Short mmCIF file of C-alpha atoms in Angstrom, two decimals:
data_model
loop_
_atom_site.label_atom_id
_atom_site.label_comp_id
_atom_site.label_asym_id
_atom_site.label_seq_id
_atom_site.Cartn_x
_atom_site.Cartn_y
_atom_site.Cartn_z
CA UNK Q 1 -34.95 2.18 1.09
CA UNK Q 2 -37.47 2.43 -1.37
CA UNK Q 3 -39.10 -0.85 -1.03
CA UNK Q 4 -38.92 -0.32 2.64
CA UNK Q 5 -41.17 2.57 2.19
CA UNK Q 6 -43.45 0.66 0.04
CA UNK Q 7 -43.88 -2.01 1.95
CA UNK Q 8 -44.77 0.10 5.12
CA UNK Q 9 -47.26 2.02 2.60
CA UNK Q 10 -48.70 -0.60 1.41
CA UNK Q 11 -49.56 -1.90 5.39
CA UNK Q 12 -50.63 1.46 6.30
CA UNK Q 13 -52.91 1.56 3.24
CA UNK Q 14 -54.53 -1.72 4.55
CA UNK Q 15 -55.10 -0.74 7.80
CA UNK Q 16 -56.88 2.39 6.67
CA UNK Q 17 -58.73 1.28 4.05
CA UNK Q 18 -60.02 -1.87 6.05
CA UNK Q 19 -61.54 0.30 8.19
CA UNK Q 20 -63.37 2.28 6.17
CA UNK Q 21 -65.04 -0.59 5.23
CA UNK Q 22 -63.57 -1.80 1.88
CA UNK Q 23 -63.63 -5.68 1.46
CA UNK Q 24 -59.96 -7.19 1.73
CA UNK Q 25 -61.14 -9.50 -0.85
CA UNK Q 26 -60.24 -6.07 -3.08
CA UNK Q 27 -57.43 -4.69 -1.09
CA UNK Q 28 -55.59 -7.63 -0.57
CA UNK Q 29 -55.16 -8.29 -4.59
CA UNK Q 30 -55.18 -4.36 -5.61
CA UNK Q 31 -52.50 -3.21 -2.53
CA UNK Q 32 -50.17 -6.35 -3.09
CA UNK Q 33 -50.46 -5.63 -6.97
CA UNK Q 34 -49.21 -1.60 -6.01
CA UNK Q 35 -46.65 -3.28 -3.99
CA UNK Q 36 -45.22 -4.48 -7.10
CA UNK Q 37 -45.11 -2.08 -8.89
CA UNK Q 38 -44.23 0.58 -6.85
CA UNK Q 39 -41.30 -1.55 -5.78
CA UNK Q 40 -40.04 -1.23 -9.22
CA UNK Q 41 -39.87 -4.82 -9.48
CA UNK Q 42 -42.03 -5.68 -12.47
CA UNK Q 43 -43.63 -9.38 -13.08
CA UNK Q 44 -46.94 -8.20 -12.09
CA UNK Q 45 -49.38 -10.69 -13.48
CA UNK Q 46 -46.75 -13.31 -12.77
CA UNK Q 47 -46.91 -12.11 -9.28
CA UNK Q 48 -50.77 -12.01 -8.82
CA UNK Q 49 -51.59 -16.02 -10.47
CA UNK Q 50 -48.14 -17.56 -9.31
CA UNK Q 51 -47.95 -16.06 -5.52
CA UNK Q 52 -50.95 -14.30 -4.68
CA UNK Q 53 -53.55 -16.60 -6.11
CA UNK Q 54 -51.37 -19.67 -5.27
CA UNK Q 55 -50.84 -18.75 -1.43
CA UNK Q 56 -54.32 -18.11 -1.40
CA UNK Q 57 -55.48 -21.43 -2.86
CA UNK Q 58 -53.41 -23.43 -0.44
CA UNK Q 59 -54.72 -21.71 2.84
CA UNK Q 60 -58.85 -22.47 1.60
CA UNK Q 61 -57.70 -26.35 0.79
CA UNK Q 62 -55.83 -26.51 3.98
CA UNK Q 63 -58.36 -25.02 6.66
CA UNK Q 64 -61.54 -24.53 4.62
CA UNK Q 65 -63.08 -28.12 6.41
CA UNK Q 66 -62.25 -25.71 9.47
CA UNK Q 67 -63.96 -22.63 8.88
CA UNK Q 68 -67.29 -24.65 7.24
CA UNK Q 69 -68.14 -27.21 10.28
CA UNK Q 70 -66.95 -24.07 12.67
CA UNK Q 71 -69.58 -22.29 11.37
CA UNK Q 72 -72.11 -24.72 10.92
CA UNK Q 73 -71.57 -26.25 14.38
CA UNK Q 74 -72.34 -22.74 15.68
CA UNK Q 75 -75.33 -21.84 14.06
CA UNK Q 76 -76.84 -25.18 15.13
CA UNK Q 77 -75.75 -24.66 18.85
CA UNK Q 78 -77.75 -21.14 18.11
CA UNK Q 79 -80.79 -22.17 16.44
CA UNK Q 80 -81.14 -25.28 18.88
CA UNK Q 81 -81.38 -23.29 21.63
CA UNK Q 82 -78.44 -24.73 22.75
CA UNK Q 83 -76.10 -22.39 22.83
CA UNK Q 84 -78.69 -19.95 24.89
CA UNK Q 85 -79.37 -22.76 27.54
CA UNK Q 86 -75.71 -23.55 28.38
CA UNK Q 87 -75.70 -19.46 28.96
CA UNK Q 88 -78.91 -18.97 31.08
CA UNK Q 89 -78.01 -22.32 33.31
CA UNK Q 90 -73.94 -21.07 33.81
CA UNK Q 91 -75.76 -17.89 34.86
CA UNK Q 92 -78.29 -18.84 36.74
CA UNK Q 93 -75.63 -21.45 38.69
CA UNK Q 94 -73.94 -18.58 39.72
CA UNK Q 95 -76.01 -16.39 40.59
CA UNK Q 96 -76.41 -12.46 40.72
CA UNK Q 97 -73.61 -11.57 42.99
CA UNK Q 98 -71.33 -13.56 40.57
CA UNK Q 99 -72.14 -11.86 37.33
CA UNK Q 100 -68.66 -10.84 35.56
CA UNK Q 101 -67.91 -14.47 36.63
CA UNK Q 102 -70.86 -15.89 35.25
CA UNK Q 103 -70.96 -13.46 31.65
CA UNK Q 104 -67.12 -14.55 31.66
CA UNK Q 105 -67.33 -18.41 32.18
CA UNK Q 106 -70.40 -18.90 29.80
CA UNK Q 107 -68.68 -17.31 26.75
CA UNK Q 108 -65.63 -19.36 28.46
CA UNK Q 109 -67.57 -22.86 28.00
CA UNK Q 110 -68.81 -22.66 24.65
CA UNK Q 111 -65.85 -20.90 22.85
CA UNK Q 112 -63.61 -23.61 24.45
CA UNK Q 113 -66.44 -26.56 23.56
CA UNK Q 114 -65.69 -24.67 19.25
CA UNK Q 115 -68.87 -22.25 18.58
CA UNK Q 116 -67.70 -18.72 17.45
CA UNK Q 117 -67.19 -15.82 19.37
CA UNK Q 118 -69.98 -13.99 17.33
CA UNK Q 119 -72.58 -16.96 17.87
CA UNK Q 120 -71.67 -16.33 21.50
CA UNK Q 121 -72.03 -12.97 22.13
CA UNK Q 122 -75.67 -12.97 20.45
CA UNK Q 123 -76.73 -15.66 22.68
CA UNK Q 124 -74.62 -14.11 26.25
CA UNK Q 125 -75.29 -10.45 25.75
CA UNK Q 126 -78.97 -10.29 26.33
CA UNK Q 127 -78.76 -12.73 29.64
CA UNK Q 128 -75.60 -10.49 30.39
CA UNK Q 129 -77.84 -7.79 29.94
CA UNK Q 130 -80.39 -8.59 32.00
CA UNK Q 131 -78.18 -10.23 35.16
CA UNK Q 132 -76.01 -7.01 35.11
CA UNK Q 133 -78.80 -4.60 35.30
CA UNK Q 134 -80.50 -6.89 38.29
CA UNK Q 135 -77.05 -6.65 40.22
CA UNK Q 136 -76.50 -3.00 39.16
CA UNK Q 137 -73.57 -3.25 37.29
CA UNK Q 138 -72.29 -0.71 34.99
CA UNK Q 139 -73.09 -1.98 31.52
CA UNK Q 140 -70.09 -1.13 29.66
CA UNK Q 141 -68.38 -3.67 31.63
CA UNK Q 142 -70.25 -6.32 29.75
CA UNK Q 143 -68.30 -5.97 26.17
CA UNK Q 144 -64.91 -6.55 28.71
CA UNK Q 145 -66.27 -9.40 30.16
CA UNK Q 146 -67.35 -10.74 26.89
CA UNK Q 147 -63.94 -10.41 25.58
CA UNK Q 148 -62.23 -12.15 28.82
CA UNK Q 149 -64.77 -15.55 27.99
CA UNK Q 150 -64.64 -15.45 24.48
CA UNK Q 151 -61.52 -13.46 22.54
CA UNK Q 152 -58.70 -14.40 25.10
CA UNK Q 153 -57.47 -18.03 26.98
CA UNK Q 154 -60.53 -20.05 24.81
CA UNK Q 155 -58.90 -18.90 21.74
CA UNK Q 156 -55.39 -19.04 21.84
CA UNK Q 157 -54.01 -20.64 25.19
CA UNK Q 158 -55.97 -23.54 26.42
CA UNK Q 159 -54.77 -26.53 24.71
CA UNK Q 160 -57.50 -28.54 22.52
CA UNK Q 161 -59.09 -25.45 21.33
CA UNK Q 162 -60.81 -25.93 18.11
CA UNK Q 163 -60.61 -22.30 17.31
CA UNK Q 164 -58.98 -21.59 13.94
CA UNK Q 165 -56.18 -19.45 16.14
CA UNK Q 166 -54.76 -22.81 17.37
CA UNK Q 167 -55.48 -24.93 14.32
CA UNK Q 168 -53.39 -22.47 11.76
CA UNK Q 169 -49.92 -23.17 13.26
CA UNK Q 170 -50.22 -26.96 12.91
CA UNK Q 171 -49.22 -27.51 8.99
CA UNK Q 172 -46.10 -25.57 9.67
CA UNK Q 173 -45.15 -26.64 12.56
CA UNK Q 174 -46.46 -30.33 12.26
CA UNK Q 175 -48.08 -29.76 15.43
CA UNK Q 176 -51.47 -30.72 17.49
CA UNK Q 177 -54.41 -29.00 18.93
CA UNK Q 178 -52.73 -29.85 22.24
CA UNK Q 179 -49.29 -28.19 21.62
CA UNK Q 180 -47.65 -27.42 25.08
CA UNK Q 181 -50.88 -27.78 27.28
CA UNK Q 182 -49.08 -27.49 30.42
CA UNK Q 183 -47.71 -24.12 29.23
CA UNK Q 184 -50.99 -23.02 27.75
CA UNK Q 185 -53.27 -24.08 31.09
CA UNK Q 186 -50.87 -22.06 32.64
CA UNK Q 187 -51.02 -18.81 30.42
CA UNK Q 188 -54.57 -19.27 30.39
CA UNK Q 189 -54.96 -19.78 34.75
CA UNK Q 190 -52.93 -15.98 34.09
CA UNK Q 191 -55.18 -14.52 31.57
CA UNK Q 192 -58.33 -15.40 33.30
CA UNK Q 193 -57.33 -14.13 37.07
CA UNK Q 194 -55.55 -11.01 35.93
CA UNK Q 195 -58.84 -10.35 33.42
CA UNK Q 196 -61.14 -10.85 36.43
CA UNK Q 197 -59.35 -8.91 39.00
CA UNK Q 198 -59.02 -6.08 36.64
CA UNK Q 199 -62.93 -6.41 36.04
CA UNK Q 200 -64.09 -6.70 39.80
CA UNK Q 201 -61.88 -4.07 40.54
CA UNK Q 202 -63.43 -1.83 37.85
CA UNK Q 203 -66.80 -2.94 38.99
CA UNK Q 204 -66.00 -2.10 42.22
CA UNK Q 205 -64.92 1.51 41.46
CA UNK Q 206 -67.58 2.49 39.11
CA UNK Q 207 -69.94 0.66 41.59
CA UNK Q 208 -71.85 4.24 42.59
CA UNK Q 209 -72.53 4.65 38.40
CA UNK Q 210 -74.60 1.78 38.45
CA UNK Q 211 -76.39 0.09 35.09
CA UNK Q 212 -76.86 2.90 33.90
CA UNK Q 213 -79.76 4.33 31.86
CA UNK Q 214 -79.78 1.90 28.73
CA UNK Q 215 -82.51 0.58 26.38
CA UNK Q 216 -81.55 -2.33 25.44
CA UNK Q 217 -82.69 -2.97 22.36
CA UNK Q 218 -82.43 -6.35 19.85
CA UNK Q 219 -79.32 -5.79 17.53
CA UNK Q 220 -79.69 -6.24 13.59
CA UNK Q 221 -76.40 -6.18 11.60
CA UNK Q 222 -76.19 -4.14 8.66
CA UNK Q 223 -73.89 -4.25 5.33
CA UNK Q 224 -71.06 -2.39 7.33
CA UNK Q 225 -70.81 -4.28 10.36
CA UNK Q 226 -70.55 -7.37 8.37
CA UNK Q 227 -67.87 -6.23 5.62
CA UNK Q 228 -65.82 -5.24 9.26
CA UNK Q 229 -66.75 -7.93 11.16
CA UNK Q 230 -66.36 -10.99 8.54
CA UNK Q 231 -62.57 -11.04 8.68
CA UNK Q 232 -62.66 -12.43 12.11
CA UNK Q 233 -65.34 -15.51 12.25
CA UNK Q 234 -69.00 -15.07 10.25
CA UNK Q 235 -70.41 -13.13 7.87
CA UNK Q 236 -73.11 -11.59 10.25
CA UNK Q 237 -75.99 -11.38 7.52
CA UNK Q 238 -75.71 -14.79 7.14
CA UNK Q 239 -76.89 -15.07 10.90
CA UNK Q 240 -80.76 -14.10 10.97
CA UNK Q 241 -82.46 -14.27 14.12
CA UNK Q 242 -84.37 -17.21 14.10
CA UNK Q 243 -87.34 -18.02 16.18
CA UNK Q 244 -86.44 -19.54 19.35
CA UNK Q 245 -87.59 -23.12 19.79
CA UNK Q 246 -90.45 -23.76 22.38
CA UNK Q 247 -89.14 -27.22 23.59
CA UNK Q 248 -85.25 -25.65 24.76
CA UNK Q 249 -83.33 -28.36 24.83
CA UNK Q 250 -81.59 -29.97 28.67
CA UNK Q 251 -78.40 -28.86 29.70
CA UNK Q 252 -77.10 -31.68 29.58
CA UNK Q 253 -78.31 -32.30 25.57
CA UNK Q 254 -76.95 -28.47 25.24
CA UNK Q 255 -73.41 -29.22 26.90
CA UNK Q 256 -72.92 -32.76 25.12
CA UNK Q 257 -71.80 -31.69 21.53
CA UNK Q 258 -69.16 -29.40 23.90
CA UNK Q 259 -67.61 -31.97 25.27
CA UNK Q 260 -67.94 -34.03 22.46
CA UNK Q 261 -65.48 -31.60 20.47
CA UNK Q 262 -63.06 -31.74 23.26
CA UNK Q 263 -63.29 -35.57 23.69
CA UNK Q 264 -62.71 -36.54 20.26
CA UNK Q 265 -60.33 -33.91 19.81
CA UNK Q 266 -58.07 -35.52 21.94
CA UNK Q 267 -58.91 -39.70 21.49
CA UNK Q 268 -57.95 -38.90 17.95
CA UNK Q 269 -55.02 -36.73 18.31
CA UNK Q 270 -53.62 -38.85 20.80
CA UNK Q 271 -54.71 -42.54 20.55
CA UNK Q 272 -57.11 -43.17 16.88
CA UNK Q 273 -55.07 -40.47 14.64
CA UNK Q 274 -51.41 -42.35 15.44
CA UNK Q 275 -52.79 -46.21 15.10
CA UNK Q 276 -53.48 -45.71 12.00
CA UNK Q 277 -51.36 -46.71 9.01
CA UNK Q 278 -50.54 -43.44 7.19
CA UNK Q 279 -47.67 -44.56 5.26
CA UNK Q 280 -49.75 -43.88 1.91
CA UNK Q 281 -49.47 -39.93 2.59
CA UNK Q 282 -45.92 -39.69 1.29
CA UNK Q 283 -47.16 -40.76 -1.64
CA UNK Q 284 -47.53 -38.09 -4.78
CA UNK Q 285 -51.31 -38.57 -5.01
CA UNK Q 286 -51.49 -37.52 -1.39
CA UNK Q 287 -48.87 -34.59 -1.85
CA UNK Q 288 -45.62 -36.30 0.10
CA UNK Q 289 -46.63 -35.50 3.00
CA UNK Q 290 -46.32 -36.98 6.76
CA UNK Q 291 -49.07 -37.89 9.49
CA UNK Q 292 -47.65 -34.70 11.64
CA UNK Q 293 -48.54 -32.51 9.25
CA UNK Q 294 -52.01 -33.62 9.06
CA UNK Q 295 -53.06 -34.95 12.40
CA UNK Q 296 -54.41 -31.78 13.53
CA UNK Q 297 -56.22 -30.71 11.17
CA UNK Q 298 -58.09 -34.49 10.96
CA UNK Q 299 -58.81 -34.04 14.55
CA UNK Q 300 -60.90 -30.99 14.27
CA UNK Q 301 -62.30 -32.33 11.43
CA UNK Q 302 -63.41 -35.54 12.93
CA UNK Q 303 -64.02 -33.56 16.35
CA UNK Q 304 -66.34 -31.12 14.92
CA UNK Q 305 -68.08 -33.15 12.60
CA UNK Q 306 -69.07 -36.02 15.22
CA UNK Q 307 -70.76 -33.19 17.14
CA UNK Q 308 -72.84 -31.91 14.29
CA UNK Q 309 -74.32 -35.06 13.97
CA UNK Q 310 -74.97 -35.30 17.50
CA UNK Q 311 -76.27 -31.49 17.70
CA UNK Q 312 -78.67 -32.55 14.30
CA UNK Q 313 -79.55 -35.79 15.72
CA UNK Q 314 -80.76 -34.63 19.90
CA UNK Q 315 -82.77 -31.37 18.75
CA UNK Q 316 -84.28 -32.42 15.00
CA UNK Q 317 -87.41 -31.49 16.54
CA UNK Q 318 -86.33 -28.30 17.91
CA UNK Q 319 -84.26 -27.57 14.35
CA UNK Q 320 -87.73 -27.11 12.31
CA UNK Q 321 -85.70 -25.15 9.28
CA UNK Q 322 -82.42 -27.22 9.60
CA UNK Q 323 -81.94 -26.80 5.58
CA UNK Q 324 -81.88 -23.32 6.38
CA UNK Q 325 -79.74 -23.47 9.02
CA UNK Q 326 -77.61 -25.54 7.29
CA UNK Q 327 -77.36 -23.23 4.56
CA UNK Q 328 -76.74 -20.39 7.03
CA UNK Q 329 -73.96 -21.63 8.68
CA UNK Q 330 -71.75 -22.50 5.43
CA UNK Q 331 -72.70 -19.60 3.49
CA UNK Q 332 -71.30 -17.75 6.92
CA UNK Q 333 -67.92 -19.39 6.69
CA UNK Q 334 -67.32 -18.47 3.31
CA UNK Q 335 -66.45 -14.42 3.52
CA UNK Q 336 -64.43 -15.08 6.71
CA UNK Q 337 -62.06 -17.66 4.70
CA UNK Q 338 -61.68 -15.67 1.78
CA UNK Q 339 -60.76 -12.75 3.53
CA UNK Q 340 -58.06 -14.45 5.96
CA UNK Q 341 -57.08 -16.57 2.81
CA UNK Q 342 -56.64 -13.41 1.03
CA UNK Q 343 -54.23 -11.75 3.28
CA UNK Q 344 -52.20 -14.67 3.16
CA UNK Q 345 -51.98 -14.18 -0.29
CA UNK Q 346 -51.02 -10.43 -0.13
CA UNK Q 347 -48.78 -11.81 2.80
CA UNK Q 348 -47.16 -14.58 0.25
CA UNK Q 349 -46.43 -10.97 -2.06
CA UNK Q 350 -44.79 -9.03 0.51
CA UNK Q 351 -42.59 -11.78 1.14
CA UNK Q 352 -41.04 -12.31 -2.66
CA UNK Q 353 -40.27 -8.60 -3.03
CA UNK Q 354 -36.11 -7.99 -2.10
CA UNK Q 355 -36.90 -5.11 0.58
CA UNK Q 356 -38.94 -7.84 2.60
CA UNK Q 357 -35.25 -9.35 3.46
CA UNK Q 358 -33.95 -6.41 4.98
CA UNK Q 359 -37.46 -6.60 7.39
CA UNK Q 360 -37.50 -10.01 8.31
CA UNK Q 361 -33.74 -9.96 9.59
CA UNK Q 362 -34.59 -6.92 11.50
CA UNK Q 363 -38.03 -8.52 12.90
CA UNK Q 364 -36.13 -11.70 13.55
CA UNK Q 365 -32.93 -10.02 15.44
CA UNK Q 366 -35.31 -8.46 17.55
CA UNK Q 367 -35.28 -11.20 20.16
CA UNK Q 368 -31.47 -11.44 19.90
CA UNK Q 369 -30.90 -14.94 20.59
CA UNK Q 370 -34.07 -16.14 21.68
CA UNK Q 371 -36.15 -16.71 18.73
CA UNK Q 372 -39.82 -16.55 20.75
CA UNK Q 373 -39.33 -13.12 21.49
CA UNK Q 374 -38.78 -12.12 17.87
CA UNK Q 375 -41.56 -14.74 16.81
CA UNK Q 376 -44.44 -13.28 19.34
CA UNK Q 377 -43.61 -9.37 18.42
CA UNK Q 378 -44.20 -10.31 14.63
CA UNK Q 379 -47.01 -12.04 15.00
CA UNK Q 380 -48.90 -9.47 17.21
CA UNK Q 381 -47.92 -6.63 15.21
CA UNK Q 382 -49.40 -8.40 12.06
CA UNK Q 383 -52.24 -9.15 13.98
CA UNK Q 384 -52.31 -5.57 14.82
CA UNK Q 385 -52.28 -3.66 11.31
CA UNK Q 386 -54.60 -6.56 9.38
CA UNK Q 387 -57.06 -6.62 12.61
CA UNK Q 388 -57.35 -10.26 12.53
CA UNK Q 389 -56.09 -12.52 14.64
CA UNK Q 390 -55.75 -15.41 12.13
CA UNK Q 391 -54.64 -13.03 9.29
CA UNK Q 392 -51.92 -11.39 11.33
CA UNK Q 393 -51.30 -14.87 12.25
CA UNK Q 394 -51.12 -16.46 8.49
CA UNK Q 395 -49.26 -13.57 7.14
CA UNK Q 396 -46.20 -14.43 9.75
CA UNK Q 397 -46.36 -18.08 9.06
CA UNK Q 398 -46.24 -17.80 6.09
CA UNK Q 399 -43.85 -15.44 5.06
CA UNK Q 400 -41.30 -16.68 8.13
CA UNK Q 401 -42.64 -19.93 9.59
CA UNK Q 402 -39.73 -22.21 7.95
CA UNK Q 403 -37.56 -19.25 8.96
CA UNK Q 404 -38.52 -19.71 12.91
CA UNK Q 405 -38.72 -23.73 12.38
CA UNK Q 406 -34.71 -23.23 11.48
CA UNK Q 407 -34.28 -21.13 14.08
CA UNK Q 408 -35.88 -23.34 16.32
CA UNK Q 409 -33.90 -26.79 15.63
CA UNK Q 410 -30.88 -24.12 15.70
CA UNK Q 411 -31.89 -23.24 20.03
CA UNK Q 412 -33.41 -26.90 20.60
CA UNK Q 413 -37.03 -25.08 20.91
CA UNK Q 414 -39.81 -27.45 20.58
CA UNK Q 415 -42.32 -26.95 17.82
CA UNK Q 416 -45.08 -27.53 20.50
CA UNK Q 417 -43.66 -24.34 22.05
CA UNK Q 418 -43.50 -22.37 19.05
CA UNK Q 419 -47.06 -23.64 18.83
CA UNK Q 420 -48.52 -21.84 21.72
CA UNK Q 421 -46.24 -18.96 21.58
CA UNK Q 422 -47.92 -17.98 18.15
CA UNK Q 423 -51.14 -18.97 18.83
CA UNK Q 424 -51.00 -16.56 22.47
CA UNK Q 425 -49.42 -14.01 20.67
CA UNK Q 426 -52.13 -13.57 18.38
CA UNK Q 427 -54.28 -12.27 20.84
CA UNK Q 428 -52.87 -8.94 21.63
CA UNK Q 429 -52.75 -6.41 19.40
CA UNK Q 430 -55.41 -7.45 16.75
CA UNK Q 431 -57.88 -6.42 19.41
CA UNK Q 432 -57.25 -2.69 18.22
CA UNK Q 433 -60.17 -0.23 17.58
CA UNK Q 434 -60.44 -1.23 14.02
CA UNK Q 435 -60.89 -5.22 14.80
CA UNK Q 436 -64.07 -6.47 13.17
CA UNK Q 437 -65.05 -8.31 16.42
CA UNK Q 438 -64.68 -5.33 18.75
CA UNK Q 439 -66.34 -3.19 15.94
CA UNK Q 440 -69.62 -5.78 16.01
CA UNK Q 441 -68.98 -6.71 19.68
CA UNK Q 442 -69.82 -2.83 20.52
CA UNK Q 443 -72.39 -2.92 18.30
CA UNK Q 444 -74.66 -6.15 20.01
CA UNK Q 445 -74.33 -4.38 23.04
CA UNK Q 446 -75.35 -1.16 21.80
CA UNK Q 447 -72.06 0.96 23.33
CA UNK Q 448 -69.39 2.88 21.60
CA UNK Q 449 -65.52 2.83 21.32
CA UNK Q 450 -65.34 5.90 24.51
CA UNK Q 451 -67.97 4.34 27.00
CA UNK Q 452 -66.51 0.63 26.79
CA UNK Q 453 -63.11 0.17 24.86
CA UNK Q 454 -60.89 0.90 27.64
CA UNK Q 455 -62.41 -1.78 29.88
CA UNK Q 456 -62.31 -3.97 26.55
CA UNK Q 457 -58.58 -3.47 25.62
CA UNK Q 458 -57.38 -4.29 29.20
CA UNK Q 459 -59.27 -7.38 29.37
CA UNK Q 460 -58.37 -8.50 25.74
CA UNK Q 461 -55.22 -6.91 24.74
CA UNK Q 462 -53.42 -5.61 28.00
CA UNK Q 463 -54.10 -8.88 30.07
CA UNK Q 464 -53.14 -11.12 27.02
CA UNK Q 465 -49.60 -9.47 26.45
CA UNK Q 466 -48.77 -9.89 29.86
CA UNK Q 467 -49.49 -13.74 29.74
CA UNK Q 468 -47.29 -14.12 26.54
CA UNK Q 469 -44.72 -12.38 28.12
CA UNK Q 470 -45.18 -15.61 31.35
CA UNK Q 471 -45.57 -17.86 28.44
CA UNK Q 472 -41.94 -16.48 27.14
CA UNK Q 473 -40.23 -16.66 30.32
CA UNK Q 474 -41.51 -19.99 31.15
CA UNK Q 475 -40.88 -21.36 27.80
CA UNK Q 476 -37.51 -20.07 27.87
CA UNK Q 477 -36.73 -21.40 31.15
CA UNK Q 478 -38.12 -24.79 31.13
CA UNK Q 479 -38.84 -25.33 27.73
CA UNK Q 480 -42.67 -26.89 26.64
CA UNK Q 481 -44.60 -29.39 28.55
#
């Protein structure tokens, strides 16, 4: 009983203190180290260079590739104009009378085509700003229609996603970027409608509130917005506004390095990745391992890395600091890895302690004999108390991935299934109050927690829920495709 109570503590200490503000590259080390030793169970150093520090070390080589051309992709897509052009000409395509539509599918398009969530609401919010005001639209819809685009079916359900939500589940469950894509076009066809109608209705009943009287005023991130914010894609100081090119690049030069993500993505997965003789990767020097273990991960690699090029080599002349930006964009992705690598480290410490037994058969009975059930409550309620979607995420995996993989084999569920299930379930509760992208999200668009969260949590934690839950049922019934 008493490591149960420690354990619980020691989660309960993370979610508070992460809020306030204090780095998890601290708490993570410090709160697993009090786990220890308020567990009675000794071996403390042991337990901080031989778990924490080696859990840690194996998530940045796994998905550090991922974080670093993330990042830099997006701050090239920002500082090209690019990302700002795809925005105005969705927008503009669409029109006034469309503009939750429009707000929603812009963030929609360039989340899906791999630039970050925060990249994207810099770029959407003032445009969003601007079209809502025109159609006299209450503005603290805008954060909820933000969320719909860029936090919900981009992220975690449509299949070839190179968001780090769908590339984490791949090593352990030697999956691809296109895990169940019948299943996942389908749970994202759900989020998307139910997210809308919930937003036009809203829009509809507020309709007499109108804008609103806001000044709308350029957003600057300070120190505390970035400690809260880092966890779940950039380091926001790392993002300066830069001056805005006077030669905006086409659509169609602002769209290519999109598609070009989502193209490659798949030609490699599908048809380069599996040509190739791999044989050498069970090999020592190459750590024993097998092409399904790495395939994803070389997809997004090659994906996002062909794109960069691309995004460098169309707008050189429109990048005039591109060392700088550059320089921007990796220094961004390195608090963001860190901090998710660090909770999988903390995670890793949990997990070796004897009470963690008794809570992973509990969390696993809880789907009785249906192991989806028990795997999507874990991984949202991680995602819940760490705030992060991929730290909620990593924690699970790690600690009970081979657990679920068992589990799996034991019901005949497909990997690709358990896949999407984790990936979905991600996006539910780690959009609570205290989630660094909310927390920044309210700040761009100058609103706070009462005028706009409701609208928010609907749209990215109500509406998501309910799609895992189709997800489950269809999973369960007809298994993945």
């Amino acid at each position: 009983m008493l490591g149960i109570s420690v354990i619980l503590l020691t989660l309960g200490l993370l979610i508070y203190l992460a809020y306030r503000g204090i780095s998890l590259l601290i708490l993570a080390p410090v709160l697993a180290t009090f786990a220890v030793v308020a567990s009675l169970e000794g071996r403390v150093l042991a337990s901080y260079t031989q778990i924490f520090m080696g859990s840690t070390a194996d998530f940045i080589a796994l998905y550090f590739p991922v974080f670093l051309l993330g990042a830099v992709f997006g701050k090239l897509m920002e500082d090209s104009g690019s990302a700002e052009v795809l925005a105005n000409a969705i927008i503009e395509k669409l029109g006034t009378g469309r503009a939750i539509l429009a707000v929603v599918i812009s963030c929609a398009v360039m989340t899906y085509g791999g630039v970050s969530l925060f990249v994207v609401a810099f770029a959407v919010y003032p445009i969003a700003a601007a079209l809502f005001r025109r159609a006299d639209i209450p503005k603290m819809l805008i954060p909820a229609s933000i969320a719909l685009g860029a936090f919900t079916f981009t992220m975690t359900a449509l299949p070839g996603t190179p968001a780090i939500q769908n590339a984490i589940p791949m090593p352990y469950f030697g999956t691809s970027p296109f895990a169940a894509p019948g299943l996942g076009i389908i749970t994202a066809a759900v989020m998307f409608s139910l997210g809308m109608l919930w937003l036009q209705f809203r829009a509809k009943k507020l309709g007499s509130m109108g804008y609103g009287d806001h000044k709308d005023a350029e957003f600057i991130p300070d120190k505390d917005l970035r400690e809260r914010s880092a966890c779940e894609g950039f380091d926001l100081m790392e993002l300066p506004v830069e001056e805005k090119p006077k030669n905006p690049p086409s659509v169609l030069v602002a769209v290519l390095p999109l598609v070009l993500v989502i193209a490659v993505n798949l030609a490699a997965t599908f048809w380069v990745i599996p040509r190739m003789d791999t044989t050498y990767l069970s090999q020592p020097l190459y750590g024993e391992t097998g092409i399904d273990k790495v395939r994803g991960i070389w997809s997004v690699i090659a994906a996002l890395v062909i794109a960069i090029v691309l995004l460098i080599v169309t707008n050189r002349n429109r990048l005039g600091h591109l060392k700088q930006t550059l320089d921007n964009g990796a220094n961004a992705s390195l608090l963001p890895i860190f901090n998710t690598a660090s909770l999988v480290g903390f995670g890793a410490v949990i997990a070796s302690l004897g009470a963690f037994l008794l809570i992973r058969d509990g969390v696993v009975g809880l789907g009785g004999n249906n192991p989806l059930i028990s795997l999507a409550i874990g991984v949202n309620v991680l995602a819940g108390m760490t705030g992060s979607a991929s730290g909620g995420m990593s924690i699970a995996l790690a600690t009970l991935g081979d657990t679920y993989m068992q589990m799996a084999e034991l019901h005949g569920i497909s990997p690709d299934l358990l896949h999407r299930v984790t990936a979905v379930a991600t996006g539910g509760l780690d959009t609570l109050p205290h989630n660094g992208a909310v927390i920044t999200l309210l700040a761009i668009t100058g609103l706070t927690h009462r005028q706009a969260y409701f609208d928010l949590a609907m749209t990215a934690m109500v509406v998501p829920f309910v799609s895992l839950v189709v997800l489950i049922v269809l999973g369960t019934l007809f298994g993945s495709f």
